[in-house]
């Protein structure tokens, strides 16, 4: 059995990964460099040393395959590839389980309450629309809620290939509308509900913002888009530049896209790729986060520019030395997660805050 085909048992995988990363990150810089190998430079920038170490570690986890995503046990093992290092988060908030409305029935959801929050962020996890769940992003949501002072409702939408496009998009919109309708249950006013997500979840947040605007609202307060895929035709230059060797490969993207999208779908349709919307004017203010060594980097930044040109307030932050999925790696990138929480808090429209305070 090769390292590339190894899938560790769930509990063992988490414990080993966390212990290994903790140990690696505590090593002197010279030792880290010796383990990681020569400095890796691509597209004029240097890969962060800790990111390089984590990349070496996560290569022992198997890449996705059709047999894995269709088998619950192996699907869970794949999810651990996303969540193992995230187990290092230690942010303490009140957490409760609930359900919200999906397009085809109730969806599991998890509420993270930092106390005294006047804003709810409806959050959709990443995982290529194929893997990921409430647990894979639990650590990140805890830290985002605690450091950002924002109540988070994380939603467990339906996954492909069992539920291909547009199931996840419809679930995202239904969940958002349900939470707005039940805003008082979550301790906020209806106009104080924002949306966000990372990777595939960022795509869902962007799509639901466009859909509710087209339907006359209610518009989210804000959109947090963390390295979102926005142009599913795959034409961006960074998809070629970072196609191999990093956290997200061309193989991964093709696999996830093929699970999510039927072959006959035109990926340049505005209802498939948010970048191709006729206009983004009127969409909520956005915080867009990208990573320098991410194949999705260029399309996330191009979407931010589209928003800006159409008059939407945008904060764009690129973490130059990091790879896709870095927000799940708290042990190495906790400071970046806290910065994102600060960007989110600062971007909440001041007028809405004042209005909420007056009410």
mmCIF file of N, CA, C and O in Angstrom, residues 33-133:
data_model
loop_
_atom_site.group_PDB
_atom_site.id
_atom_site.type_symbol
_atom_site.label_atom_id
_atom_site.label_comp_id
_atom_site.label_asym_id
_atom_site.label_seq_id
_atom_site.Cartn_x
_atom_site.Cartn_y
_atom_site.Cartn_z
ATOM 1 N N UNK A 33 12.599 23.786 7.206
ATOM 2 C CA UNK A 33 13.011 23.893 5.809
ATOM 3 C C UNK A 33 13.628 22.595 5.319
ATOM 4 O O UNK A 33 13.374 22.162 4.171
ATOM 5 N N UNK A 34 14.409 21.950 6.165
ATOM 6 C CA UNK A 34 15.013 20.681 5.765
ATOM 7 C C UNK A 34 13.954 19.619 5.491
ATOM 8 O O UNK A 34 14.095 18.808 4.572
ATOM 9 N N UNK A 35 12.893 19.616 6.285
ATOM 10 C CA UNK A 35 11.816 18.637 6.100
ATOM 11 C C UNK A 35 10.980 18.980 4.863
ATOM 12 O O UNK A 35 10.643 18.104 4.058
ATOM 13 N N UNK A 36 10.669 20.269 4.710
ATOM 14 C CA UNK A 36 9.808 20.684 3.595
ATOM 15 C C UNK A 36 10.502 20.578 2.256
ATOM 16 O O UNK A 36 9.868 20.308 1.233
ATOM 17 N N UNK A 37 11.825 20.778 2.253
ATOM 18 C CA UNK A 37 12.549 20.770 0.996
ATOM 19 C C UNK A 37 12.848 22.182 0.530
ATOM 20 O O UNK A 37 12.581 23.163 1.235
ATOM 21 N N UNK A 38 13.394 22.311 -0.661
ATOM 22 C CA UNK A 38 13.790 23.631 -1.167
ATOM 23 C C UNK A 38 12.614 24.602 -1.233
ATOM 24 O O UNK A 38 11.456 24.197 -1.364
ATOM 25 N N UNK A 39 12.931 25.880 -1.129
ATOM 26 C CA UNK A 39 11.916 26.921 -1.240
ATOM 27 C C UNK A 39 11.151 26.736 -2.542
ATOM 28 O O UNK A 39 11.739 26.510 -3.604
ATOM 29 N N UNK A 40 9.841 26.805 -2.444
ATOM 30 C CA UNK A 40 8.999 26.615 -3.623
ATOM 31 C C UNK A 40 8.478 27.968 -4.078
ATOM 32 O O UNK A 40 7.771 28.654 -3.341
ATOM 33 N N UNK A 41 8.856 28.370 -5.274
ATOM 34 C CA UNK A 41 8.439 29.640 -5.849
ATOM 35 C C UNK A 41 7.612 29.353 -7.093
ATOM 36 O O UNK A 41 8.015 28.567 -7.949
ATOM 37 N N UNK A 42 6.481 29.999 -7.174
ATOM 38 C CA UNK A 42 5.622 29.853 -8.343
ATOM 39 C C UNK A 42 4.909 31.175 -8.591
ATOM 40 O O UNK A 42 4.447 31.813 -7.640
ATOM 41 N N UNK A 43 4.860 31.584 -9.833
ATOM 42 C CA UNK A 43 4.143 32.792 -10.213
ATOM 43 C C UNK A 43 4.656 34.014 -9.442
ATOM 44 O O UNK A 43 3.886 34.888 -9.035
ATOM 45 N N UNK A 44 5.984 34.034 -9.177
ATOM 46 C CA UNK A 44 6.597 35.191 -8.548
ATOM 47 C C UNK A 44 6.435 35.294 -7.052
ATOM 48 O O UNK A 44 6.754 36.334 -6.462
ATOM 49 N N UNK A 45 5.958 34.237 -6.394
ATOM 50 C CA UNK A 45 5.786 34.298 -4.936
ATOM 51 C C UNK A 45 6.267 33.000 -4.307
ATOM 52 O O UNK A 45 6.336 31.957 -4.961
ATOM 53 N N UNK A 46 6.591 33.085 -3.018
ATOM 54 C CA UNK A 46 7.144 31.949 -2.294
ATOM 55 C C UNK A 46 6.080 31.312 -1.412
ATOM 56 O O UNK A 46 5.357 32.001 -0.684
ATOM 57 N N UNK A 47 5.986 29.997 -1.469
ATOM 58 C CA UNK A 47 5.043 29.268 -0.633
ATOM 59 C C UNK A 47 5.476 29.386 0.830
ATOM 60 O O UNK A 47 6.639 29.168 1.176
ATOM 61 N N UNK A 48 4.539 29.749 1.697
ATOM 62 C CA UNK A 48 4.803 29.848 3.133
ATOM 63 C C UNK A 48 5.373 28.527 3.652
ATOM 64 O O UNK A 48 4.922 27.445 3.261
ATOM 65 N N UNK A 49 6.360 28.617 4.524
ATOM 66 C CA UNK A 49 7.046 27.419 5.004
ATOM 67 C C UNK A 49 6.094 26.480 5.733
ATOM 68 O O UNK A 49 6.119 25.257 5.520
ATOM 69 N N UNK A 50 5.233 27.002 6.603
ATOM 70 C CA UNK A 50 4.292 26.134 7.308
ATOM 71 C C UNK A 50 3.294 25.503 6.340
ATOM 72 O O UNK A 50 2.896 24.342 6.507
ATOM 73 N N UNK A 51 2.885 26.254 5.322
ATOM 74 C CA UNK A 51 2.005 25.684 4.300
ATOM 75 C C UNK A 51 2.708 24.545 3.572
ATOM 76 O O UNK A 51 2.089 23.516 3.246
ATOM 77 N N UNK A 52 3.998 24.707 3.335
ATOM 78 C CA UNK A 52 4.790 23.677 2.668
ATOM 79 C C UNK A 52 4.827 22.401 3.520
ATOM 80 O O UNK A 52 4.658 21.285 3.005
ATOM 81 N N UNK A 53 5.035 22.559 4.823
ATOM 82 C CA UNK A 53 5.050 21.403 5.711
ATOM 83 C C UNK A 53 3.708 20.672 5.709
ATOM 84 O O UNK A 53 3.647 19.437 5.635
ATOM 85 N N UNK A 54 2.626 21.425 5.799
ATOM 86 C CA UNK A 54 1.298 20.819 5.834
ATOM 87 C C UNK A 54 0.997 20.117 4.521
ATOM 88 O O UNK A 54 0.380 19.042 4.495
ATOM 89 N N UNK A 55 1.439 20.690 3.416
ATOM 90 C CA UNK A 55 1.256 20.047 2.126
ATOM 91 C C UNK A 55 1.935 18.681 2.106
ATOM 92 O O UNK A 55 1.357 17.697 1.610
ATOM 93 N N UNK A 56 3.122 18.594 2.673
ATOM 94 C CA UNK A 56 3.821 17.311 2.733
ATOM 95 C C UNK A 56 3.050 16.316 3.588
ATOM 96 O O UNK A 56 2.947 15.129 3.242
ATOM 97 N N UNK A 57 2.504 16.782 4.707
ATOM 98 C CA UNK A 57 1.780 15.890 5.603
ATOM 99 C C UNK A 57 0.509 15.359 4.959
ATOM 100 O O UNK A 57 0.221 14.164 5.005
ATOM 101 N N UNK A 58 -0.288 16.244 4.344
ATOM 102 C CA UNK A 58 -1.593 15.829 3.851
ATOM 103 C C UNK A 58 -1.515 14.955 2.609
ATOM 104 O O UNK A 58 -2.520 14.381 2.196
ATOM 105 N N UNK A 59 -0.359 14.809 2.029
ATOM 106 C CA UNK A 59 -0.227 13.922 0.871
ATOM 107 C C UNK A 59 -0.424 12.457 1.227
ATOM 108 O O UNK A 59 -0.612 11.620 0.345
ATOM 109 N N UNK A 60 -0.386 12.114 2.528
ATOM 110 C CA UNK A 60 -0.628 10.718 2.902
ATOM 111 C C UNK A 60 -2.109 10.371 2.876
ATOM 112 O O UNK A 60 -2.468 9.207 2.961
ATOM 113 N N UNK A 61 -2.970 11.368 2.757
ATOM 114 C CA UNK A 61 -4.400 11.111 2.675
ATOM 115 C C UNK A 61 -4.779 10.859 1.226
ATOM 116 O O UNK A 61 -4.322 11.544 0.316
ATOM 117 N N UNK A 62 -5.678 9.918 0.996
ATOM 118 C CA UNK A 62 -6.065 9.555 -0.362
ATOM 119 C C UNK A 62 -6.815 10.678 -1.052
ATOM 120 O O UNK A 62 -7.526 11.445 -0.424
ATOM 121 N N UNK A 63 -6.650 10.760 -2.364
ATOM 122 C CA UNK A 63 -7.421 11.693 -3.167
ATOM 123 C C UNK A 63 -8.805 11.099 -3.410
ATOM 124 O O UNK A 63 -8.997 9.893 -3.333
ATOM 125 N N UNK A 64 -9.789 11.929 -3.735
ATOM 126 C CA UNK A 64 -11.146 11.419 -3.893
ATOM 127 C C UNK A 64 -11.316 10.538 -5.116
ATOM 128 O O UNK A 64 -10.637 10.690 -6.114
ATOM 129 N N UNK A 65 -12.246 9.601 -5.020
ATOM 130 C CA UNK A 65 -12.618 8.742 -6.132
ATOM 131 C C UNK A 65 -14.090 8.410 -6.024
ATOM 132 O O UNK A 65 -14.700 8.553 -4.963
ATOM 133 N N UNK A 66 -14.666 7.965 -7.122
ATOM 134 C CA UNK A 66 -16.113 7.708 -7.138
ATOM 135 C C UNK A 66 -16.520 6.716 -6.071
ATOM 136 O O UNK A 66 -17.548 6.872 -5.400
ATOM 137 N N UNK A 67 -15.720 5.656 -5.856
ATOM 138 C CA UNK A 67 -16.078 4.665 -4.854
ATOM 139 C C UNK A 67 -16.101 5.279 -3.466
ATOM 140 O O UNK A 67 -16.892 4.889 -2.604
ATOM 141 N N UNK A 68 -15.235 6.263 -3.229
ATOM 142 C CA UNK A 68 -15.141 6.869 -1.903
ATOM 143 C C UNK A 68 -16.325 7.769 -1.606
ATOM 144 O O UNK A 68 -16.847 7.750 -0.495
ATOM 145 N N UNK A 69 -16.765 8.580 -2.555
ATOM 146 C CA UNK A 69 -17.849 9.496 -2.247
ATOM 147 C C UNK A 69 -19.198 8.801 -2.219
ATOM 148 O O UNK A 69 -20.154 9.316 -1.639
ATOM 149 N N UNK A 70 -19.306 7.623 -2.814
ATOM 150 C CA UNK A 70 -20.573 6.903 -2.784
ATOM 151 C C UNK A 70 -20.675 5.964 -1.582
ATOM 152 O O UNK A 70 -21.755 5.486 -1.263
ATOM 153 N N UNK A 71 -19.567 5.698 -0.924
ATOM 154 C CA UNK A 71 -19.567 4.840 0.251
ATOM 155 C C UNK A 71 -19.457 5.725 1.492
ATOM 156 O O UNK A 71 -18.493 6.484 1.630
ATOM 157 N N UNK A 72 -20.431 5.668 2.427
ATOM 158 C CA UNK A 72 -20.434 6.588 3.567
ATOM 159 C C UNK A 72 -19.153 6.554 4.394
ATOM 160 O O UNK A 72 -18.657 7.598 4.814
ATOM 161 N N UNK A 73 -18.611 5.337 4.630
ATOM 162 C CA UNK A 73 -17.421 5.244 5.469
ATOM 163 C C UNK A 73 -16.221 5.914 4.805
ATOM 164 O O UNK A 73 -15.471 6.669 5.431
ATOM 165 N N UNK A 74 -16.046 5.666 3.514
ATOM 166 C CA UNK A 74 -14.903 6.252 2.818
ATOM 167 C C UNK A 74 -15.118 7.750 2.585
ATOM 168 O O UNK A 74 -14.171 8.522 2.549
ATOM 169 N N UNK A 75 -16.386 8.133 2.452
ATOM 170 C CA UNK A 75 -16.666 9.564 2.316
ATOM 171 C C UNK A 75 -16.272 10.290 3.594
ATOM 172 O O UNK A 75 -15.721 11.387 3.557
ATOM 173 N N UNK A 76 -16.555 9.667 4.729
ATOM 174 C CA UNK A 76 -16.182 10.274 6.003
ATOM 175 C C UNK A 76 -14.669 10.355 6.124
ATOM 176 O O UNK A 76 -14.120 11.345 6.628
ATOM 177 N N UNK A 77 -13.961 9.330 5.640
ATOM 178 C CA UNK A 77 -12.506 9.370 5.680
ATOM 179 C C UNK A 77 -11.969 10.514 4.832
ATOM 180 O O UNK A 77 -11.002 11.182 5.202
ATOM 181 N N UNK A 78 -12.615 10.767 3.696
ATOM 182 C CA UNK A 78 -12.203 11.900 2.888
ATOM 183 C C UNK A 78 -12.445 13.224 3.615
ATOM 184 O O UNK A 78 -11.650 14.154 3.524
ATOM 185 N N UNK A 79 -13.557 13.308 4.325
ATOM 186 C CA UNK A 79 -13.848 14.531 5.067
ATOM 187 C C UNK A 79 -12.784 14.791 6.124
ATOM 188 O O UNK A 79 -12.457 15.944 6.428
ATOM 189 N N UNK A 80 -12.218 13.718 6.683
ATOM 190 C CA UNK A 80 -11.180 13.891 7.695
ATOM 191 C C UNK A 80 -9.940 14.565 7.121
ATOM 192 O O UNK A 80 -9.190 15.227 7.835
ATOM 193 N N UNK A 81 -9.717 14.401 5.841
ATOM 194 C CA UNK A 81 -8.598 15.077 5.198
ATOM 195 C C UNK A 81 -8.740 16.593 5.327
ATOM 196 O O UNK A 81 -7.761 17.329 5.382
ATOM 197 N N UNK A 82 -9.976 17.049 5.385
ATOM 198 C CA UNK A 82 -10.244 18.475 5.548
ATOM 199 C C UNK A 82 -10.227 18.891 7.017
ATOM 200 O O UNK A 82 -9.851 20.004 7.348
ATOM 201 N N UNK A 83 -10.667 17.992 7.912
ATOM 202 C CA UNK A 83 -10.933 18.405 9.289
ATOM 203 C C UNK A 83 -9.849 18.050 10.289
ATOM 204 O O UNK A 83 -9.830 18.600 11.381
ATOM 205 N N UNK A 84 -8.932 17.156 9.931
ATOM 206 C CA UNK A 84 -7.984 16.666 10.929
ATOM 207 C C UNK A 84 -7.170 17.791 11.547
ATOM 208 O O UNK A 84 -7.070 17.915 12.768
ATOM 209 N N UNK A 85 -6.588 18.637 10.719
ATOM 210 C CA UNK A 85 -5.762 19.715 11.253
ATOM 211 C C UNK A 85 -6.634 20.775 11.890
ATOM 212 O O UNK A 85 -6.236 21.451 12.831
ATOM 213 N N UNK A 86 -7.866 20.918 11.422
ATOM 214 C CA UNK A 86 -8.781 21.876 12.021
ATOM 215 C C UNK A 86 -9.144 21.546 13.445
ATOM 216 O O UNK A 86 -9.668 22.392 14.174
ATOM 217 N N UNK A 87 -8.856 20.319 13.876
ATOM 218 C CA UNK A 87 -9.147 19.943 15.255
ATOM 219 C C UNK A 87 -8.324 20.735 16.251
ATOM 220 O O UNK A 87 -8.581 20.693 17.444
ATOM 221 N N UNK A 88 -7.326 21.472 15.768
ATOM 222 C CA UNK A 88 -6.512 22.275 16.667
ATOM 223 C C UNK A 88 -7.184 23.544 17.149
ATOM 224 O O UNK A 88 -6.663 24.217 18.023
ATOM 225 N N UNK A 89 -8.321 23.890 16.589
ATOM 226 C CA UNK A 89 -9.024 25.084 17.062
ATOM 227 C C UNK A 89 -9.479 24.888 18.499
ATOM 228 O O UNK A 89 -9.919 23.815 18.879
ATOM 229 N N UNK A 90 -9.428 25.972 19.268
ATOM 230 C CA UNK A 90 -9.826 25.866 20.665
ATOM 231 C C UNK A 90 -10.797 26.980 21.071
ATOM 232 O O UNK A 90 -11.023 27.204 22.243
ATOM 233 N N UNK A 91 -11.346 27.715 20.115
ATOM 234 C CA UNK A 91 -12.261 28.797 20.457
ATOM 235 C C UNK A 91 -13.498 28.240 21.147
ATOM 236 O O UNK A 91 -14.071 27.240 20.730
ATOM 237 N N UNK A 92 -13.901 28.884 22.233
ATOM 238 C CA UNK A 92 -15.031 28.411 23.031
ATOM 239 C C UNK A 92 -16.229 29.321 22.793
ATOM 240 O O UNK A 92 -16.184 30.524 23.061
ATOM 241 N N UNK A 93 -17.305 28.758 22.272
ATOM 242 C CA UNK A 93 -18.579 29.459 22.103
ATOM 243 C C UNK A 93 -19.679 28.462 22.427
ATOM 244 O O UNK A 93 -19.461 27.253 22.456
ATOM 245 N N UNK A 94 -20.892 28.966 22.675
ATOM 246 C CA UNK A 94 -22.037 28.082 22.855
ATOM 247 C C UNK A 94 -22.437 27.506 21.507
ATOM 248 O O UNK A 94 -22.556 28.238 20.516
ATOM 249 N N UNK A 95 -22.629 26.195 21.459
ATOM 250 C CA UNK A 95 -22.970 25.522 20.206
ATOM 251 C C UNK A 95 -24.243 24.716 20.410
ATOM 252 O O UNK A 95 -24.351 23.946 21.369
ATOM 253 N N UNK A 96 -25.210 24.893 19.517
ATOM 254 C CA UNK A 96 -26.457 24.131 19.581
ATOM 255 C C UNK A 96 -26.791 23.590 18.203
ATOM 256 O O UNK A 96 -26.453 24.199 17.175
ATOM 257 N N UNK A 97 -27.467 22.448 18.206
ATOM 258 C CA UNK A 97 -27.901 21.836 16.952
ATOM 259 C C UNK A 97 -29.338 22.265 16.650
ATOM 260 O O UNK A 97 -30.157 22.426 17.560
ATOM 261 N N UNK A 98 -29.621 22.434 15.369
ATOM 262 C CA UNK A 98 -30.971 22.808 14.960
ATOM 263 C C UNK A 98 -31.215 22.292 13.554
ATOM 264 O O UNK A 98 -30.393 21.549 12.992
ATOM 265 N N UNK A 99 -32.329 22.674 12.961
ATOM 266 C CA UNK A 99 -32.594 22.394 11.554
ATOM 267 C C UNK A 99 -33.109 23.667 10.900
ATOM 268 O O UNK A 99 -33.679 24.539 11.553
ATOM 269 N N UNK A 100 -32.885 23.759 9.603
ATOM 270 C CA UNK A 100 -33.420 24.858 8.806
ATOM 271 C C UNK A 100 -34.036 24.246 7.557
ATOM 272 O O UNK A 100 -33.789 23.084 7.216
ATOM 273 N N UNK A 101 -34.832 25.032 6.869
ATOM 274 C CA UNK A 101 -35.521 24.531 5.685
ATOM 275 C C UNK A 101 -34.568 24.433 4.500
ATOM 276 O O UNK A 101 -33.838 25.373 4.191
ATOM 277 N N UNK A 102 -34.575 23.276 3.835
ATOM 278 C CA UNK A 102 -33.900 23.126 2.556
ATOM 279 C C UNK A 102 -34.931 23.088 1.446
ATOM 280 O O UNK A 102 -36.135 23.142 1.694
ATOM 281 N N UNK A 103 -34.461 22.976 0.226
ATOM 282 C CA UNK A 103 -35.382 22.973 -0.906
ATOM 283 C C UNK A 103 -36.214 21.704 -0.963
ATOM 284 O O UNK A 103 -37.307 21.705 -1.543
ATOM 285 N N UNK A 104 -35.717 20.611 -0.362
ATOM 286 C CA UNK A 104 -36.430 19.330 -0.417
ATOM 287 C C UNK A 104 -36.718 18.756 0.964
ATOM 288 O O UNK A 104 -37.052 17.583 1.088
ATOM 289 N N UNK A 105 -36.568 19.564 1.997
ATOM 290 C CA UNK A 105 -36.812 19.087 3.352
ATOM 291 C C UNK A 105 -35.841 19.707 4.333
ATOM 292 O O UNK A 105 -34.955 20.482 3.941
ATOM 293 N N UNK A 106 -35.976 19.380 5.609
ATOM 294 C CA UNK A 106 -35.116 19.984 6.631
ATOM 295 C C UNK A 106 -33.641 19.631 6.435
ATOM 296 O O UNK A 106 -33.300 18.533 5.983
ATOM 297 N N UNK A 107 -32.791 20.573 6.807
ATOM 298 C CA UNK A 107 -31.349 20.381 6.758
ATOM 299 C C UNK A 107 -30.779 20.548 8.158
ATOM 300 O O UNK A 107 -31.231 21.401 8.925
ATOM 301 N N UNK A 108 -29.789 19.737 8.490
ATOM 302 C CA UNK A 108 -29.096 19.919 9.761
ATOM 303 C C UNK A 108 -28.341 21.241 9.748
ATOM 304 O O UNK A 108 -27.792 21.655 8.727
ATOM 305 N N UNK A 109 -28.315 21.884 10.903
ATOM 306 C CA UNK A 109 -27.592 23.152 11.029
ATOM 307 C C UNK A 109 -27.018 23.243 12.437
ATOM 308 O O UNK A 109 -27.457 22.533 13.357
ATOM 309 N N UNK A 110 -26.028 24.097 12.602
ATOM 310 C CA UNK A 110 -25.357 24.256 13.895
ATOM 311 C C UNK A 110 -25.174 25.742 14.169
ATOM 312 O O UNK A 110 -24.685 26.475 13.311
ATOM 313 N N UNK A 111 -25.573 26.166 15.367
ATOM 314 C CA UNK A 111 -25.513 27.576 15.736
ATOM 315 C C UNK A 111 -24.328 27.796 16.673
ATOM 316 O O UNK A 111 -24.178 27.106 17.686
ATOM 317 N N UNK A 112 -23.498 28.777 16.330
ATOM 318 C CA UNK A 112 -22.340 29.161 17.144
ATOM 319 C C UNK A 112 -22.625 30.548 17.706
ATOM 320 O O UNK A 112 -22.719 31.526 16.959
ATOM 321 N N UNK A 113 -22.751 30.633 19.018
ATOM 322 C CA UNK A 113 -23.206 31.864 19.661
ATOM 323 C C UNK A 113 -22.111 32.441 20.550
ATOM 324 O O UNK A 113 -21.800 31.885 21.606
ATOM 325 N N UNK A 114 -21.518 33.573 20.153
ATOM 326 C CA UNK A 114 -20.477 34.191 20.977
ATOM 327 C C UNK A 114 -21.028 35.116 22.056
ATOM 328 O O UNK A 114 -20.245 35.741 22.771
ATOM 329 N N UNK A 115 -22.370 35.230 22.145
ATOM 330 C CA UNK A 115 -23.050 36.136 23.087
ATOM 331 C C UNK A 115 -23.036 37.567 22.561
ATOM 332 O O UNK A 115 -22.042 38.057 22.022
ATOM 333 N N UNK A 116 -24.152 38.229 22.756
ATOM 334 C CA UNK A 116 -24.300 39.653 22.445
ATOM 335 C C UNK A 116 -24.038 39.980 20.970
ATOM 336 O O UNK A 116 -23.611 41.085 20.649
ATOM 337 N N UNK A 117 -24.291 39.029 20.078
ATOM 338 C CA UNK A 117 -24.114 39.288 18.652
ATOM 339 C C UNK A 117 -25.403 39.853 18.070
ATOM 340 O O UNK A 117 -26.492 39.388 18.390
ATOM 341 N N UNK A 118 -25.260 40.870 17.205
ATOM 342 C CA UNK A 118 -26.445 41.435 16.567
ATOM 343 C C UNK A 118 -26.527 41.063 15.085
ATOM 344 O O UNK A 118 -27.332 41.602 14.338
ATOM 345 N N UNK A 119 -25.649 40.154 14.664
ATOM 346 C CA UNK A 119 -25.610 39.732 13.270
ATOM 347 C C UNK A 119 -25.496 38.216 13.201
ATOM 348 O O UNK A 119 -24.775 37.609 13.997
ATOM 349 N N UNK A 120 -26.202 37.615 12.245
ATOM 350 C CA UNK A 120 -26.080 36.186 11.960
ATOM 351 C C UNK A 120 -25.389 36.021 10.613
ATOM 352 O O UNK A 120 -25.712 36.720 9.646
ATOM 353 N N UNK A 121 -24.434 35.119 10.560
ATOM 354 C CA UNK A 121 -23.804 34.725 9.311
ATOM 355 C C UNK A 121 -24.254 33.308 8.980
ATOM 356 O O UNK A 121 -23.960 32.371 9.726
ATOM 357 N N UNK A 122 -24.982 33.142 7.897
ATOM 358 C CA UNK A 122 -25.368 31.818 7.406
ATOM 359 C C UNK A 122 -24.177 31.278 6.632
ATOM 360 O O UNK A 122 -23.760 31.866 5.628
ATOM 361 N N UNK A 123 -23.611 30.151 7.098
ATOM 362 C CA UNK A 123 -22.325 29.690 6.559
ATOM 363 C C UNK A 123 -22.474 28.338 5.862
ATOM 364 O O UNK A 123 -23.082 27.411 6.400
ATOM 365 N N UNK A 124 -21.856 28.249 4.676
ATOM 366 C CA UNK A 124 -21.865 27.021 3.881
ATOM 367 C C UNK A 124 -20.436 26.506 3.745
ATOM 368 O O UNK A 124 -19.548 27.221 3.270
ATOM 369 N N UNK A 125 -20.213 25.265 4.152
ATOM 370 C CA UNK A 125 -18.868 24.688 4.151
ATOM 371 C C UNK A 125 -18.373 24.374 2.749
ATOM 372 O O UNK A 125 -19.145 24.201 1.807
ATOM 373 N N UNK A 126 -17.048 24.291 2.621
ATOM 374 C CA UNK A 126 -16.430 23.852 1.387
ATOM 375 C C UNK A 126 -16.344 22.342 1.304
ATOM 376 O O UNK A 126 -16.759 21.623 2.209
ATOM 377 N N UNK A 127 -15.763 21.873 0.191
ATOM 378 C CA UNK A 127 -15.633 20.441 -0.041
ATOM 379 C C UNK A 127 -16.065 20.026 -1.431
ATOM 380 O O UNK A 127 -16.390 18.864 -1.675
ATOM 381 N N UNK A 128 -16.054 20.968 -2.361
ATOM 382 C CA UNK A 128 -16.342 20.641 -3.752
ATOM 383 C C UNK A 128 -17.770 20.221 -4.023
ATOM 384 O O UNK A 128 -18.029 19.559 -5.027
ATOM 385 N N UNK A 129 -18.696 20.596 -3.142
ATOM 386 C CA UNK A 129 -20.108 20.187 -3.234
ATOM 387 C C UNK A 129 -20.261 18.675 -3.062
ATOM 388 O O UNK A 129 -21.351 18.131 -3.230
ATOM 389 N N UNK A 130 -19.176 17.980 -2.672
ATOM 390 C CA UNK A 130 -19.161 16.513 -2.635
ATOM 391 C C UNK A 130 -18.854 15.976 -1.250
ATOM 392 O O UNK A 130 -19.469 15.013 -0.795
ATOM 393 N N UNK A 131 -17.885 16.563 -0.570
ATOM 394 C CA UNK A 131 -17.540 16.149 0.791
ATOM 395 C C UNK A 131 -17.659 17.362 1.703
ATOM 396 O O UNK A 131 -17.990 18.459 1.274
ATOM 397 N N UNK A 132 -17.365 17.148 2.990
ATOM 398 C CA UNK A 132 -17.509 18.208 3.973
ATOM 399 C C UNK A 132 -18.851 18.125 4.672
ATOM 400 O O UNK A 132 -19.828 17.594 4.138
ATOM 401 N N UNK A 133 -18.880 18.628 5.914
ATOM 402 C CA UNK A 133 -20.107 18.608 6.700
ATOM 403 C C UNK A 133 -19.952 19.607 7.849
ATOM 404 O O UNK A 133 -19.015 20.411 7.865
#
